[in-house]
Amino acid sequence: MYATIVESLASSGAALSAMRRGQSTVGLENATSFLQGTRGGTLRARATPLVRGRRTQVWSVEIRDDDQRVVASGHVRMLCLEGGATVAGESLALRRDGE
């Protein structure tokens, strides 16, 4: 579950950043560390960009419990692809709403 949260937040942040430049992103690496167990309550996560380059982005994510303990942390590296790039035989393009 923690790795999914880390990947989701980092991917969302990277995609929003890259879309401004007409790019798409794909994940290259996810390193998530599980630090504390938790049995209940609410988890809160925050993603922070470490590098938002033209070719790659690196995001750091911390997940905290109700007591503000860091229960997991991770780093995700994303590749930025130009519009029209081909991945797995498919051409990438950003779609506007309604397309």
C-alpha positions as CSV (number, residue, x, y, z in Angstrom):
1,M,0.0,0.0,0.0
2,Y,2.8,2.4,0.9
3,A,4.6,1.9,-2.4
4,T,1.3,2.6,-4.2
5,I,0.8,5.9,-2.4
6,V,4.4,6.9,-3.1
7,E,4.1,6.1,-6.8
8,S,0.7,7.7,-7.2
9,L,1.7,11.1,-5.6
10,A,5.0,11.3,-7.4
11,S,3.5,10.3,-10.7
12,S,0.7,12.9,-10.4
13,G,3.2,15.7,-9.5
14,A,5.5,14.8,-12.3
15,A,2.7,14.6,-14.8
16,L,1.4,18.0,-13.8
17,S,4.8,19.6,-14.1
18,A,5.6,17.9,-17.5
19,M,2.2,18.8,-19.1
20,R,3.1,22.5,-19.0
21,R,5.9,21.7,-21.4
22,G,3.7,19.4,-23.6
23,Q,5.4,16.3,-22.2
24,S,4.3,13.0,-20.8
25,T,6.0,11.0,-18.0
26,V,6.7,7.4,-17.3
27,G,8.2,5.8,-14.1
28,L,11.7,4.6,-14.1
29,E,12.3,3.8,-10.5
30,N,10.4,3.6,-7.2
31,A,12.4,3.0,-4.0
32,T,10.0,2.9,-1.0
33,S,11.1,2.2,2.6
34,F,8.7,0.9,5.2
35,L,9.7,2.5,8.5
36,Q,6.9,2.0,11.1
37,G,3.9,-0.3,11.3
38,T,0.5,1.3,11.9
39,R,-2.9,-0.4,12.6
40,G,-5.4,2.4,12.3
41,G,-6.0,6.1,12.0
42,T,-5.3,8.4,9.0
43,L,-2.2,8.4,6.9
44,R,-1.1,11.7,5.3
45,A,1.4,11.9,2.5
46,R,3.3,14.7,0.9
47,A,5.2,14.7,-2.4
48,T,8.1,17.1,-2.9
49,P,10.0,17.6,-6.2
50,L,13.7,17.2,-5.8
51,V,14.5,17.6,-9.5
52,R,12.2,18.8,-12.2
53,G,14.4,18.6,-15.2
54,R,13.5,18.6,-18.9
55,R,14.5,14.9,-19.3
56,T,13.9,13.4,-15.8
57,Q,12.2,14.3,-12.5
58,V,12.9,13.0,-9.0
59,W,10.2,13.2,-6.3
60,S,10.4,12.4,-2.6
61,V,7.3,11.3,-0.7
62,E,6.8,11.0,3.1
63,I,3.8,9.2,4.6
64,R,3.0,10.0,8.2
65,D,0.5,8.6,10.8
66,D,-1.8,10.5,13.2
67,D,1.2,10.9,15.6
68,Q,3.3,12.5,12.8
69,R,5.6,9.5,12.7
70,V,7.1,8.8,9.3
71,V,5.7,5.4,8.5
72,A,7.2,5.2,5.0
73,S,9.2,7.3,2.6
74,G,10.2,6.9,-1.0
75,H,11.9,8.4,-4.1
76,V,10.5,8.1,-7.6
77,R,12.4,8.9,-10.7
78,M,10.4,9.7,-13.8
79,L,11.3,10.0,-17.5
80,C,9.9,13.0,-19.4
81,L,8.8,12.2,-22.9
82,E,8.2,14.7,-25.7
83,G,4.7,14.7,-27.4
84,G,4.8,12.2,-30.3
85,A,7.4,10.0,-28.6
86,T,6.8,6.2,-29.1
87,V,6.6,3.9,-26.1
88,A,5.8,0.2,-26.6
89,G,4.8,0.9,-30.2
90,E,2.3,3.6,-29.3
91,S,2.7,7.3,-30.1
92,L,2.2,9.5,-27.0
93,A,0.1,12.7,-27.2
94,L,-1.6,14.8,-24.5
95,R,-5.3,14.9,-24.9
96,R,-7.4,17.9,-24.1
97,D,-10.8,17.5,-22.4
98,G,-13.4,16.2,-24.8
99,E,-10.9,14.6,-27.2
